[in-house]
Amino acid sequence: MIKIRDTFEMDTKEMRAVYGEALGEAADKNEKVVVISCDLCGSMGLRGFAKEHAAQSINIGIQEANACSMAGGMSAAGMVPFFNTFSVFATRRAYDQIFMSCAYPKLNVKIVGGDAGVTATSNGGTHMPFEDIGIMRVMPNVTIFEPSDAVMLRDLLNQMAETYGVQYIRFSRKNTLKIYEEGSTFEIGKGVIVREGKDATIITCGILVAEALKAADALAAEGIEARVFDMFTIKPIDRDLIMDSIAKTGAIVTAENHQIIGGLASAVSEVIAEEGIGVPMEKIGVQGIFGEVGDQDYLLDRFHLSAPYIADAVKRAVSKKK
Amino acid sequence: MDFEKLKRFSADIRIWTIRTIAEAGFGHIGGSASIADVLAVLYGGMMNIDPSDPNKEDRDWFVLSKGHCAPALYAALALKGYFPMEWLKTLNKGGTSLPSHADKLRVPGVDMSTGSLGQGISAAVGIALANRMQGRDSWTYCIVGDGECNEGQVWEACEAAAHLNLDHFILFLDWNKKQLDGKLEAICNPGDFVEKFSAFGLDTEVVVGYDVKSIWEAIECAKNKPGKPHCIILDTVKGIGVNFAEEEEFNHYMTFDVAKGEESIAEIERRLAAGTYPGGDL
């Protein structure tokens, strides 16, 4: 069951707090769940989890390579490990370990990355993952998620604990706009239409779902009805809903908190190309540059990811329709 | 324990490793030869294993972190009956069940896939931890190469094993003194391995790495010392027991045919009879 909120307001609870609670729920349900941290329990919202579930929490220090391969070994011996740290370290730094110790032997390891894209804010370019989805997407045996709010994060984490395989999830650690009603549950690989529209479809995920909804509001005032499609599972991509959106709206805008190469835009483009159809398409995303410091609103504008840029892209896509 | 029987098993592992690689025409003979003796100890009686039930719950585990030496592991597993001996003739051939690097998905008895150096030891630490968390009394064994110790991850894993007091984790260092491009000292001098592994918190001992009795006794000794993970340094020689490899300066990866392989096998039998196995006059 998915219920979309009528009004969109900021969650009073941080995503990392919900992350810690959800891991607690998963750990209570399954004693094989174990969380491996790399000296970022505090940052990832896991101090409570580490205290209340001490037997299922391992903090191994600042050694992501070892932690990730250990997670592979723990999975081989029957545990359900969640290897978690900031996204840049979880993927970029431990990439070969994910490949060799987790995905290649088809193990059951959950890779959790905090601070998706611009949500790394003041940690800046060194800590700002704009390439993680791209590098994870090319690796076989990996499912990729980017939840758009805390309700979805909670549901996906519980599903990850119960679904065998290597999965990568990236999210903001901070407060996000509420999109879904409490208790909503999601189907892995099936996108969600959070707003209907007939003129164009904004395919997006993560914190940009909220920006896309703001853009859709602004466009409505100008008489353009934009459909907003939350593609929270980036791999495997929801091919059917992409095709449905093209059939019903005739124009596509992708919007992602990531480079336009390798991530959502690439995945959607691949489907369109494979289907052999021509459709106007615009891409909102980081255009081949590194991240930098700033608050989230500044960075959303700096990298042209915020609602006004999305709305302009929709207008360009609509203008290209025959 | 019948150490003569173990010695014979180590010879059979060498013999079938030679045949396996000869059939393929090329392979990692040097480092495979230098682990034949420790594999004979582990699979010849030390490990709690059942070839008819490779995944049994309470088994002991083994991770070959230097995954390129899989031919020796495959020989040991085949000789123990994990899979048919005929498989050994298919190493690295298209569609084989035996790829060059140890593969847990394809090979019964392989507990972890390895090949990218430095990772198998971490996986083994994870396995030892997971077994302890699940209340199992299993032992986890792992072999790292001495060249592999160039990888920083090896030392992360040691630090973690010590921090977690994983006293059911027994690491072997295949100290054969050479890596692909030459002697360790010439490539990136590792210094004193005993001091290093000790400093990283492992209970460390050096044994004659090609003597099955010494290896067996070192393991028994380690098992009786609770509280710390263990490192048994196998002081050995790259290529030992394979005469043409012993003589070759660069013996990490060699090309040889079946005829050359059979000559070296005859030499193994001669040394066994003469009481000079495995190293001959080394």
PDB file of C-alpha atoms in Angstrom, chain B residues 77-204:
ATOM      1  CA  LEU B  77      39.841 -30.894  -2.436  1.00  0.00           C
ATOM      2  CA  ALA B  78      39.698 -33.367  -5.323  1.00  0.00           C
ATOM      3  CA  LEU B  79      41.942 -35.825  -3.460  1.00  0.00           C
ATOM      4  CA  LYS B  80      39.575 -35.549  -0.485  1.00  0.00           C
ATOM      5  CA  GLY B  81      36.613 -36.335  -2.731  1.00  0.00           C
ATOM      6  CA  TYR B  82      34.863 -32.960  -2.861  1.00  0.00           C
ATOM      7  CA  PHE B  83      34.581 -33.343  -6.624  1.00  0.00           C
ATOM      8  CA  PRO B  84      35.805 -35.785  -9.312  1.00  0.00           C
ATOM      9  CA  MET B  85      39.551 -35.900 -10.035  1.00  0.00           C
ATOM     10  CA  GLU B  86      38.709 -35.468 -13.741  1.00  0.00           C
ATOM     11  CA  TRP B  87      37.782 -31.843 -13.049  1.00  0.00           C
ATOM     12  CA  LEU B  88      41.468 -31.103 -12.449  1.00  0.00           C
ATOM     13  CA  LYS B  89      42.152 -31.539 -16.158  1.00  0.00           C
ATOM     14  CA  THR B  90      39.826 -28.655 -16.977  1.00  0.00           C
ATOM     15  CA  LEU B  91      41.588 -25.816 -15.122  1.00  0.00           C
ATOM     16  CA  ASN B  92      41.025 -22.505 -16.926  1.00  0.00           C
ATOM     17  CA  LYS B  93      39.388 -24.111 -19.950  1.00  0.00           C
ATOM     18  CA  GLY B  94      36.203 -22.496 -21.234  1.00  0.00           C
ATOM     19  CA  GLY B  95      33.183 -23.607 -19.207  1.00  0.00           C
ATOM     20  CA  THR B  96      35.317 -25.193 -16.467  1.00  0.00           C
ATOM     21  CA  SER B  97      34.248 -25.498 -12.849  1.00  0.00           C
ATOM     22  CA  LEU B  98      37.827 -24.710 -11.828  1.00  0.00           C
ATOM     23  CA  PRO B  99      38.845 -21.124 -12.636  1.00  0.00           C
ATOM     24  CA  SER B 100      42.384 -19.898 -11.958  1.00  0.00           C
ATOM     25  CA  HIS B 101      41.347 -18.131  -8.763  1.00  0.00           C
ATOM     26  CA  ALA B 102      39.461 -19.821  -5.905  1.00  0.00           C
ATOM     27  CA  ASP B 103      35.717 -19.639  -6.527  1.00  0.00           C
ATOM     28  CA  LYS B 104      33.107 -20.522  -3.914  1.00  0.00           C
ATOM     29  CA  LEU B 105      30.219 -20.562  -6.373  1.00  0.00           C
ATOM     30  CA  ARG B 106      31.794 -23.114  -8.707  1.00  0.00           C
ATOM     31  CA  VAL B 107      33.942 -25.341  -6.513  1.00  0.00           C
ATOM     32  CA  PRO B 108      32.544 -27.551  -3.732  1.00  0.00           C
ATOM     33  CA  GLY B 109      34.648 -27.038  -0.616  1.00  0.00           C
ATOM     34  CA  VAL B 110      35.848 -23.518  -1.417  1.00  0.00           C
ATOM     35  CA  ASP B 111      34.574 -21.366   1.444  1.00  0.00           C
ATOM     36  CA  MET B 112      35.288 -17.945  -0.066  1.00  0.00           C
ATOM     37  CA  SER B 113      36.058 -16.540  -3.510  1.00  0.00           C
ATOM     38  CA  THR B 114      39.402 -14.790  -3.648  1.00  0.00           C
ATOM     39  CA  GLY B 115      41.736 -13.319  -6.215  1.00  0.00           C
ATOM     40  CA  SER B 116      42.039  -9.616  -5.504  1.00  0.00           C
ATOM     41  CA  LEU B 117      44.814  -9.729  -2.906  1.00  0.00           C
ATOM     42  CA  GLY B 118      44.313  -8.611   0.672  1.00  0.00           C
ATOM     43  CA  GLN B 119      40.618  -9.385   0.807  1.00  0.00           C
ATOM     44  CA  GLY B 120      40.501 -13.081   1.691  1.00  0.00           C
ATOM     45  CA  ILE B 121      42.049 -12.441   5.093  1.00  0.00           C
ATOM     46  CA  SER B 122      39.350  -9.875   5.872  1.00  0.00           C
ATOM     47  CA  ALA B 123      36.645 -12.271   4.733  1.00  0.00           C
ATOM     48  CA  ALA B 124      38.199 -14.948   6.950  1.00  0.00           C
ATOM     49  CA  VAL B 125      38.111 -12.550   9.905  1.00  0.00           C
ATOM     50  CA  GLY B 126      34.425 -11.947   9.125  1.00  0.00           C
ATOM     51  CA  ILE B 127      33.816 -15.685   8.962  1.00  0.00           C
ATOM     52  CA  ALA B 128      35.536 -16.265  12.303  1.00  0.00           C
ATOM     53  CA  LEU B 129      33.491 -13.466  13.865  1.00  0.00           C
ATOM     54  CA  ALA B 130      30.209 -14.709  12.359  1.00  0.00           C
ATOM     55  CA  ASN B 131      30.876 -18.233  13.594  1.00  0.00           C
ATOM     56  CA  ARG B 132      31.562 -16.943  17.101  1.00  0.00           C
ATOM     57  CA  MET B 133      28.425 -14.762  17.024  1.00  0.00           C
ATOM     58  CA  GLN B 134      26.385 -17.821  16.088  1.00  0.00           C
ATOM     59  CA  GLY B 135      27.830 -19.869  18.922  1.00  0.00           C
ATOM     60  CA  ARG B 136      29.833 -22.227  16.720  1.00  0.00           C
ATOM     61  CA  ASP B 137      33.111 -23.667  17.960  1.00  0.00           C
ATOM     62  CA  SER B 138      34.581 -23.689  14.433  1.00  0.00           C
ATOM     63  CA  TRP B 139      38.147 -22.767  13.555  1.00  0.00           C
ATOM     64  CA  THR B 140      38.824 -20.464  10.638  1.00  0.00           C
ATOM     65  CA  TYR B 141      42.098 -20.899   8.763  1.00  0.00           C
ATOM     66  CA  CYS B 142      43.528 -18.573   6.169  1.00  0.00           C
ATOM     67  CA  ILE B 143      46.705 -18.417   4.065  1.00  0.00           C
ATOM     68  CA  VAL B 144      48.115 -15.068   2.970  1.00  0.00           C
ATOM     69  CA  GLY B 145      51.081 -14.683   0.680  1.00  0.00           C
ATOM     70  CA  ASP B 146      54.168 -12.782   1.751  1.00  0.00           C
ATOM     71  CA  GLY B 147      53.910 -10.566  -1.335  1.00  0.00           C
ATOM     72  CA  GLU B 148      50.232 -10.126  -0.523  1.00  0.00           C
ATOM     73  CA  CYS B 149      51.335  -8.388   2.670  1.00  0.00           C
ATOM     74  CA  ASN B 150      52.166  -5.380   0.463  1.00  0.00           C
ATOM     75  CA  GLU B 151      48.415  -4.766   0.609  1.00  0.00           C
ATOM     76  CA  GLY B 152      47.410  -2.495   3.486  1.00  0.00           C
ATOM     77  CA  GLN B 153      44.164  -4.397   3.919  1.00  0.00           C
ATOM     78  CA  VAL B 154      46.106  -7.381   5.312  1.00  0.00           C
ATOM     79  CA  TRP B 155      47.134  -5.232   8.245  1.00  0.00           C
ATOM     80  CA  GLU B 156      43.643  -3.791   8.720  1.00  0.00           C
ATOM     81  CA  ALA B 157      42.380  -7.361   8.974  1.00  0.00           C
ATOM     82  CA  CYS B 158      45.044  -8.327  11.525  1.00  0.00           C
ATOM     83  CA  GLU B 159      44.245  -5.288  13.639  1.00  0.00           C
ATOM     84  CA  ALA B 160      40.541  -6.133  13.519  1.00  0.00           C
ATOM     85  CA  ALA B 161      41.108  -9.817  14.374  1.00  0.00           C
ATOM     86  CA  ALA B 162      43.195  -8.813  17.381  1.00  0.00           C
ATOM     87  CA  HIS B 163      40.724  -6.150  18.512  1.00  0.00           C
ATOM     88  CA  LEU B 164      37.920  -8.704  18.337  1.00  0.00           C
ATOM     89  CA  ASN B 165      39.991 -11.325  20.208  1.00  0.00           C
ATOM     90  CA  LEU B 166      39.304 -13.872  17.497  1.00  0.00           C
ATOM     91  CA  ASP B 167      41.268 -16.721  19.026  1.00  0.00           C
ATOM     92  CA  HIS B 168      39.640 -19.254  16.687  1.00  0.00           C
ATOM     93  CA  PHE B 169      41.298 -17.526  13.718  1.00  0.00           C
ATOM     94  CA  ILE B 170      44.571 -19.073  12.573  1.00  0.00           C
ATOM     95  CA  LEU B 171      46.471 -17.258   9.854  1.00  0.00           C
ATOM     96  CA  PHE B 172      49.326 -18.783   7.887  1.00  0.00           C
ATOM     97  CA  LEU B 173      51.883 -16.623   6.147  1.00  0.00           C
ATOM     98  CA  ASP B 174      53.352 -18.393   3.121  1.00  0.00           C
ATOM     99  CA  TRP B 175      56.805 -16.899   3.674  1.00  0.00           C
ATOM    100  CA  ASN B 176      58.411 -18.153   0.478  1.00  0.00           C
ATOM    101  CA  LYS B 177      60.458 -14.955   0.093  1.00  0.00           C
ATOM    102  CA  LYS B 178      59.444 -14.154  -3.490  1.00  0.00           C
ATOM    103  CA  GLN B 179      56.629 -12.340  -5.237  1.00  0.00           C
ATOM    104  CA  LEU B 180      55.855 -12.062  -8.938  1.00  0.00           C
ATOM    105  CA  ASP B 181      58.614  -9.612  -9.813  1.00  0.00           C
ATOM    106  CA  GLY B 182      61.312 -11.014  -7.590  1.00  0.00           C
ATOM    107  CA  LYS B 183      62.528 -11.148  -3.995  1.00  0.00           C
ATOM    108  CA  LEU B 184      60.396  -9.372  -1.384  1.00  0.00           C
ATOM    109  CA  GLU B 185      63.326  -7.256  -0.253  1.00  0.00           C
ATOM    110  CA  ALA B 186      63.831  -5.953  -3.762  1.00  0.00           C
ATOM    111  CA  ILE B 187      60.177  -5.063  -4.431  1.00  0.00           C
ATOM    112  CA  CYS B 188      59.001  -3.479  -1.173  1.00  0.00           C
ATOM    113  CA  ASN B 189      60.946  -4.741   1.795  1.00  0.00           C
ATOM    114  CA  PRO B 190      58.445  -5.999   4.402  1.00  0.00           C
ATOM    115  CA  GLY B 191      60.937  -6.009   7.264  1.00  0.00           C
ATOM    116  CA  ASP B 192      60.493  -8.489  10.102  1.00  0.00           C
ATOM    117  CA  PHE B 193      57.224 -10.379   9.742  1.00  0.00           C
ATOM    118  CA  VAL B 194      57.397 -11.781  13.278  1.00  0.00           C
ATOM    119  CA  GLU B 195      57.666  -8.302  14.737  1.00  0.00           C
ATOM    120  CA  LYS B 196      54.943  -6.980  12.464  1.00  0.00           C
ATOM    121  CA  PHE B 197      52.320  -9.658  13.075  1.00  0.00           C
ATOM    122  CA  SER B 198      53.118  -9.587  16.795  1.00  0.00           C
ATOM    123  CA  ALA B 199      52.779  -5.802  16.847  1.00  0.00           C
ATOM    124  CA  PHE B 200      49.402  -6.093  15.153  1.00  0.00           C
ATOM    125  CA  GLY B 201      48.239  -8.284  18.031  1.00  0.00           C
ATOM    126  CA  LEU B 202      48.615 -11.809  16.708  1.00  0.00           C
ATOM    127  CA  ASP B 203      50.175 -14.670  18.633  1.00  0.00           C
ATOM    128  CA  THR B 204      52.996 -15.346  16.158  1.00  0.00           C
TER     129      THR B 204
END
